[in-house]
Amino acid sequence: PAREGFSFSVCPASVNGFYGQLRSFNESIEEVVNPSGNMPYYSPQLGSSYPWLPLNDPEYIKALYPDSAGTSTGLNTGVKTYVGAIGVDIYEQSLVTSLEVASSMGKSTGIVSSVPYNHATPAAAAAHVSQRNKYHEGTNQGTLDEFNNTIDPTDNIFMQYMEITQPTVILGGGHPLGSTEFKFISEEGIADLRNGSVYPYTFLERSPDAVNTLMQT
């Protein structure tokens, strides 16, 4: 039964530049272009008018599942958002994360992950970018975005870790010697980390003395 006073709106929320798998369910591109925000278009004709009713097309809802970027953002900020969002709402505005709250209270913070250090799940705690694949400065194509606005040099997860949120500890995968090569860090980025004077971090790579270096750090 519906909660007293509860109403469910079936008005479609649309998206600008969303994934093709969602667009494919709609008859025209105009149906999914709406400047109101990055929420996926929902069709009550293909889904159902209310979430507790049977689906009209069981395959339709399979294209609407969330990803680790949006869900991790929700866990770290308390705000639901769109697929691919890292620390931003449906209007691509930055949200305050749990890591930032802890940091503002003077607490030590950290990103510790078995996946690449700037992958969606850990990144949503310490970065604010419109798409999860903005791993480092080399992943932005050119100097202008799709709206001809100048791309900020920190509009990527790596630079935000290094210069803005600065978690106390960052541990994770993504080293270029692995199978991903320079997908998660640029050649310039790893050179700066090895330099030791560009960013306020001690950079630790796999080596015979790695454990001792970590303990000393």
Tab-separated table of C-alpha atoms in Angstrom:
chain	number	residue	atom	x	y	z
A	1	PRO	CA	0.000	0.000	0.000
A	2	ALA	CA	1.139	3.556	-0.676
A	3	ARG	CA	2.105	5.714	2.295
A	4	GLU	CA	-0.587	8.255	3.209
A	5	GLY	CA	-0.022	11.491	1.338
A	6	PHE	CA	2.478	9.887	-1.043
A	7	SER	CA	2.218	10.605	-4.765
A	8	PHE	CA	4.303	9.181	-7.589
A	9	SER	CA	5.032	11.319	-10.634
A	10	VAL	CA	5.423	9.556	-13.980
A	11	CYS	CA	6.519	12.729	-15.778
A	12	PRO	CA	9.674	11.780	-17.684
A	13	ALA	CA	12.922	13.236	-16.424
A	14	SER	CA	15.268	13.530	-19.365
A	15	VAL	CA	18.961	13.647	-19.985
A	16	ASN	CA	21.361	15.556	-22.176
A	17	GLY	CA	24.107	13.323	-23.507
A	18	PHE	CA	23.022	10.173	-21.696
A	19	TYR	CA	23.889	6.608	-22.660
A	20	GLY	CA	22.601	5.261	-25.955
A	21	GLN	CA	21.066	2.189	-24.365
A	22	LEU	CA	18.448	4.441	-22.762
A	23	ARG	CA	17.887	6.501	-25.888
A	24	SER	CA	17.224	3.364	-27.903
A	25	PHE	CA	13.913	2.884	-26.106
A	26	ASN	CA	12.597	6.252	-27.261
A	27	GLU	CA	11.258	7.198	-30.675
A	28	SER	CA	13.161	10.449	-31.086
A	29	ILE	CA	16.235	12.148	-29.661
A	30	GLU	CA	14.071	15.148	-28.680
A	31	GLU	CA	12.417	13.007	-26.047
A	32	VAL	CA	15.670	12.663	-24.140
A	33	VAL	CA	17.093	16.173	-24.447
A	34	ASN	CA	16.105	18.304	-21.484
A	35	PRO	CA	18.310	20.880	-19.749
A	36	SER	CA	16.683	20.154	-16.374
A	37	GLY	CA	19.270	17.562	-15.406
A	38	ASN	CA	20.982	14.237	-15.991
A	39	MET	CA	18.223	11.850	-14.983
A	40	PRO	CA	17.381	8.995	-17.371
A	41	TYR	CA	14.209	9.213	-19.360
A	42	TYR	CA	11.527	6.932	-17.957
A	43	SER	CA	8.675	5.713	-20.103
A	44	PRO	CA	5.566	4.578	-18.183
A	45	GLN	CA	4.394	2.925	-21.415
A	46	LEU	CA	7.382	0.579	-21.439
A	47	GLY	CA	7.822	0.361	-17.689
A	48	SER	CA	4.672	0.943	-15.662
A	49	SER	CA	2.810	3.934	-14.302
A	50	TYR	CA	3.668	3.025	-10.722
A	51	PRO	CA	6.619	1.042	-9.347
A	52	TRP	CA	4.421	-1.557	-7.669
A	53	LEU	CA	2.656	-2.537	-10.917
A	54	PRO	CA	3.938	-5.224	-13.340
A	55	LEU	CA	6.243	-4.000	-16.119
A	56	ASN	CA	4.854	-3.711	-19.617
A	57	ASP	CA	8.275	-4.578	-21.078
A	58	PRO	CA	10.520	-6.633	-18.750
A	59	GLU	CA	13.587	-5.813	-20.876
A	60	TYR	CA	13.115	-2.072	-20.491
A	61	ILE	CA	13.971	-1.824	-16.833
A	62	LYS	CA	17.251	-3.703	-17.379
A	63	ALA	CA	18.668	-0.600	-19.062
A	64	LEU	CA	17.906	1.564	-16.039
A	65	TYR	CA	20.159	-0.044	-13.440
A	66	PRO	CA	22.586	2.252	-11.579
A	67	ASP	CA	26.388	2.021	-11.601
A	68	SER	CA	29.045	2.269	-8.917
A	69	ALA	CA	29.649	5.978	-9.607
A	70	GLY	CA	26.127	7.161	-8.893
A	71	THR	CA	25.539	4.707	-6.057
A	72	SER	CA	28.856	5.516	-4.362
A	73	THR	CA	28.018	9.197	-4.684
A	74	GLY	CA	24.693	8.471	-2.990
A	75	LEU	CA	26.395	6.614	-0.150
A	76	ASN	CA	28.975	9.353	0.356
A	77	THR	CA	26.675	12.361	0.048
A	78	GLY	CA	23.148	11.187	0.815
A	79	VAL	CA	21.923	12.487	-2.555
A	80	LYS	CA	20.646	10.324	-5.405
A	81	THR	CA	22.187	11.135	-8.766
A	82	TYR	CA	22.715	9.842	-12.298
A	83	VAL	CA	24.775	7.010	-13.779
A	84	GLY	CA	28.415	8.052	-14.090
A	85	ALA	CA	28.233	10.942	-11.608
A	86	ILE	CA	31.174	11.400	-9.244
A	87	GLY	CA	30.320	13.593	-6.256
A	88	VAL	CA	27.807	15.740	-8.177
A	89	ASP	CA	24.017	15.977	-8.349
A	90	ILE	CA	21.822	15.716	-11.453
A	91	TYR	CA	22.726	19.308	-12.350
A	92	GLU	CA	26.466	18.480	-12.081
A	93	GLN	CA	26.802	20.643	-8.976
A	94	SER	CA	29.312	19.469	-6.363
A	95	LEU	CA	28.003	17.712	-3.267
A	96	VAL	CA	29.712	17.569	0.122
A	97	THR	CA	31.084	14.072	0.715
A	98	SER	CA	31.655	12.141	3.928
A	99	LEU	CA	35.408	12.440	3.406
A	100	GLU	CA	35.152	16.212	3.114
A	101	VAL	CA	33.049	16.392	6.275
A	102	ALA	CA	35.660	14.370	8.162
A	103	SER	CA	38.466	16.519	6.775
A	104	SER	CA	36.675	19.727	7.829
A	105	MET	CA	36.606	18.342	11.372
A	106	GLY	CA	40.369	17.927	11.351
A	107	LYS	CA	40.291	14.155	10.972
A	108	SER	CA	42.668	12.103	8.848
A	109	THR	CA	41.026	10.663	5.743
A	110	GLY	CA	41.891	8.046	3.185
A	111	ILE	CA	41.065	6.283	-0.063
A	112	VAL	CA	41.888	2.577	0.240
A	113	SER	CA	40.711	0.309	-2.549
A	114	SER	CA	41.479	-2.957	-4.310
A	115	VAL	CA	40.436	-1.336	-7.601
A	116	PRO	CA	42.318	1.567	-9.247
A	117	TYR	CA	42.697	4.445	-6.806
A	118	ASN	CA	40.591	6.824	-8.922
A	119	HIS	CA	37.936	4.345	-10.028
A	120	ALA	CA	34.299	5.297	-9.459
A	121	THR	CA	33.709	3.718	-6.055
A	122	PRO	CA	36.603	5.356	-4.178
A	123	ALA	CA	36.534	8.551	-6.264
A	124	ALA	CA	32.995	9.481	-5.224
A	125	ALA	CA	34.280	10.115	-1.703
A	126	ALA	CA	36.896	12.665	-2.746
A	127	ALA	CA	36.181	14.119	-6.192
A	128	HIS	CA	33.524	16.038	-8.119
A	129	VAL	CA	33.365	15.373	-11.864
A	130	SER	CA	30.494	14.937	-14.292
A	131	GLN	CA	31.623	11.536	-15.603
A	132	ARG	CA	33.467	8.663	-13.981
A	133	ASN	CA	36.001	8.297	-16.801
A	134	LYS	CA	37.680	11.630	-16.047
A	135	TYR	CA	40.547	9.771	-14.393
A	136	HIS	CA	43.367	12.269	-14.966
A	137	GLU	CA	44.289	15.378	-16.957
A	138	GLY	CA	44.882	13.333	-20.102
A	139	THR	CA	41.315	12.001	-20.254
A	140	ASN	CA	39.781	15.382	-21.117
A	141	GLN	CA	39.851	15.810	-24.880
A	142	GLY	CA	41.013	19.310	-25.810
A	143	THR	CA	40.594	22.473	-23.754
A	144	LEU	CA	36.859	23.077	-24.304
A	145	ASP	CA	33.885	20.990	-23.207
A	146	GLU	CA	30.804	20.190	-25.310
A	147	PHE	CA	29.341	23.603	-24.457
A	148	ASN	CA	32.549	25.468	-25.492
A	149	ASN	CA	33.425	26.260	-21.899
A	150	THR	CA	37.086	26.141	-20.909
A	151	ILE	CA	37.877	22.899	-19.086
A	152	ASP	CA	39.317	23.523	-15.635
A	153	PRO	CA	42.733	21.829	-15.173
A	154	THR	CA	41.342	20.168	-12.038
A	155	ASP	CA	38.307	18.714	-13.822
A	156	ASN	CA	39.562	15.180	-13.261
A	157	ILE	CA	39.830	12.833	-10.310
A	158	PHE	CA	43.626	12.677	-10.047
A	159	MET	CA	44.109	16.447	-9.853
A	160	GLN	CA	41.289	16.853	-7.357
A	161	TYR	CA	42.910	14.245	-5.105
A	162	MET	CA	46.268	15.986	-5.393
A	163	GLU	CA	45.236	19.640	-5.145
A	164	ILE	CA	41.759	19.958	-3.641
A	165	THR	CA	40.451	17.238	-1.319
A	166	GLN	CA	43.902	15.767	-0.564
A	167	PRO	CA	43.036	12.586	1.379
A	168	THR	CA	45.687	11.793	3.986
A	169	VAL	CA	46.293	8.344	2.482
A	170	ILE	CA	45.591	7.026	-1.018
A	171	LEU	CA	46.102	3.308	-1.609
A	172	GLY	CA	44.911	1.417	-4.662
A	173	GLY	CA	45.633	-0.079	-8.033
A	174	GLY	CA	46.101	1.619	-11.379
A	175	HIS	CA	49.893	1.620	-11.778
A	176	PRO	CA	50.946	1.889	-15.454
A	177	LEU	CA	53.143	-1.204	-15.146
A	178	GLY	CA	49.939	-3.216	-14.839
A	179	SER	CA	47.648	-4.239	-17.679
A	180	THR	CA	45.891	-0.844	-17.756
A	181	GLU	CA	49.083	1.061	-18.680
A	182	PHE	CA	48.330	4.815	-18.494
A	183	LYS	CA	44.548	4.577	-18.240
A	184	PHE	CA	44.406	5.696	-14.617
A	185	ILE	CA	47.393	8.026	-14.426
A	186	SER	CA	49.192	10.059	-17.057
A	187	GLU	CA	52.920	9.908	-17.764
A	188	GLU	CA	53.216	13.451	-16.463
A	189	GLY	CA	51.245	12.584	-13.358
A	190	ILE	CA	53.404	9.660	-12.310
A	191	ALA	CA	56.560	11.660	-13.077
A	192	ASP	CA	55.338	14.421	-10.755
A	193	LEU	CA	54.620	11.884	-8.011
A	194	ARG	CA	58.068	10.358	-8.382
A	195	ASN	CA	59.570	13.842	-8.255
A	196	GLY	CA	58.374	14.151	-4.665
A	197	SER	CA	58.116	17.940	-4.590
A	198	VAL	CA	55.074	18.636	-6.790
A	199	TYR	CA	52.371	17.213	-4.523
A	200	PRO	CA	52.259	16.837	-0.713
A	201	TYR	CA	52.553	13.045	-0.838
A	202	THR	CA	55.155	10.356	-0.394
A	203	PHE	CA	54.753	8.186	-3.476
A	204	LEU	CA	55.153	4.479	-2.806
A	205	GLU	CA	55.561	1.955	-5.610
A	206	ARG	CA	56.032	-1.788	-5.442
A	207	SER	CA	59.608	-2.500	-4.331
A	208	PRO	CA	61.578	-4.679	-1.886
A	209	ASP	CA	61.446	-1.831	0.688
A	210	ALA	CA	57.814	-0.857	0.112
A	211	VAL	CA	56.595	-2.058	3.516
A	212	ASN	CA	59.312	-0.198	5.419
A	213	THR	CA	58.702	2.958	3.398
A	214	LEU	CA	54.981	2.771	4.142
A	215	MET	CA	55.610	2.302	7.857
A	216	GLN	CA	58.018	5.250	7.939
A	217	THR	CA	55.593	7.419	6.059
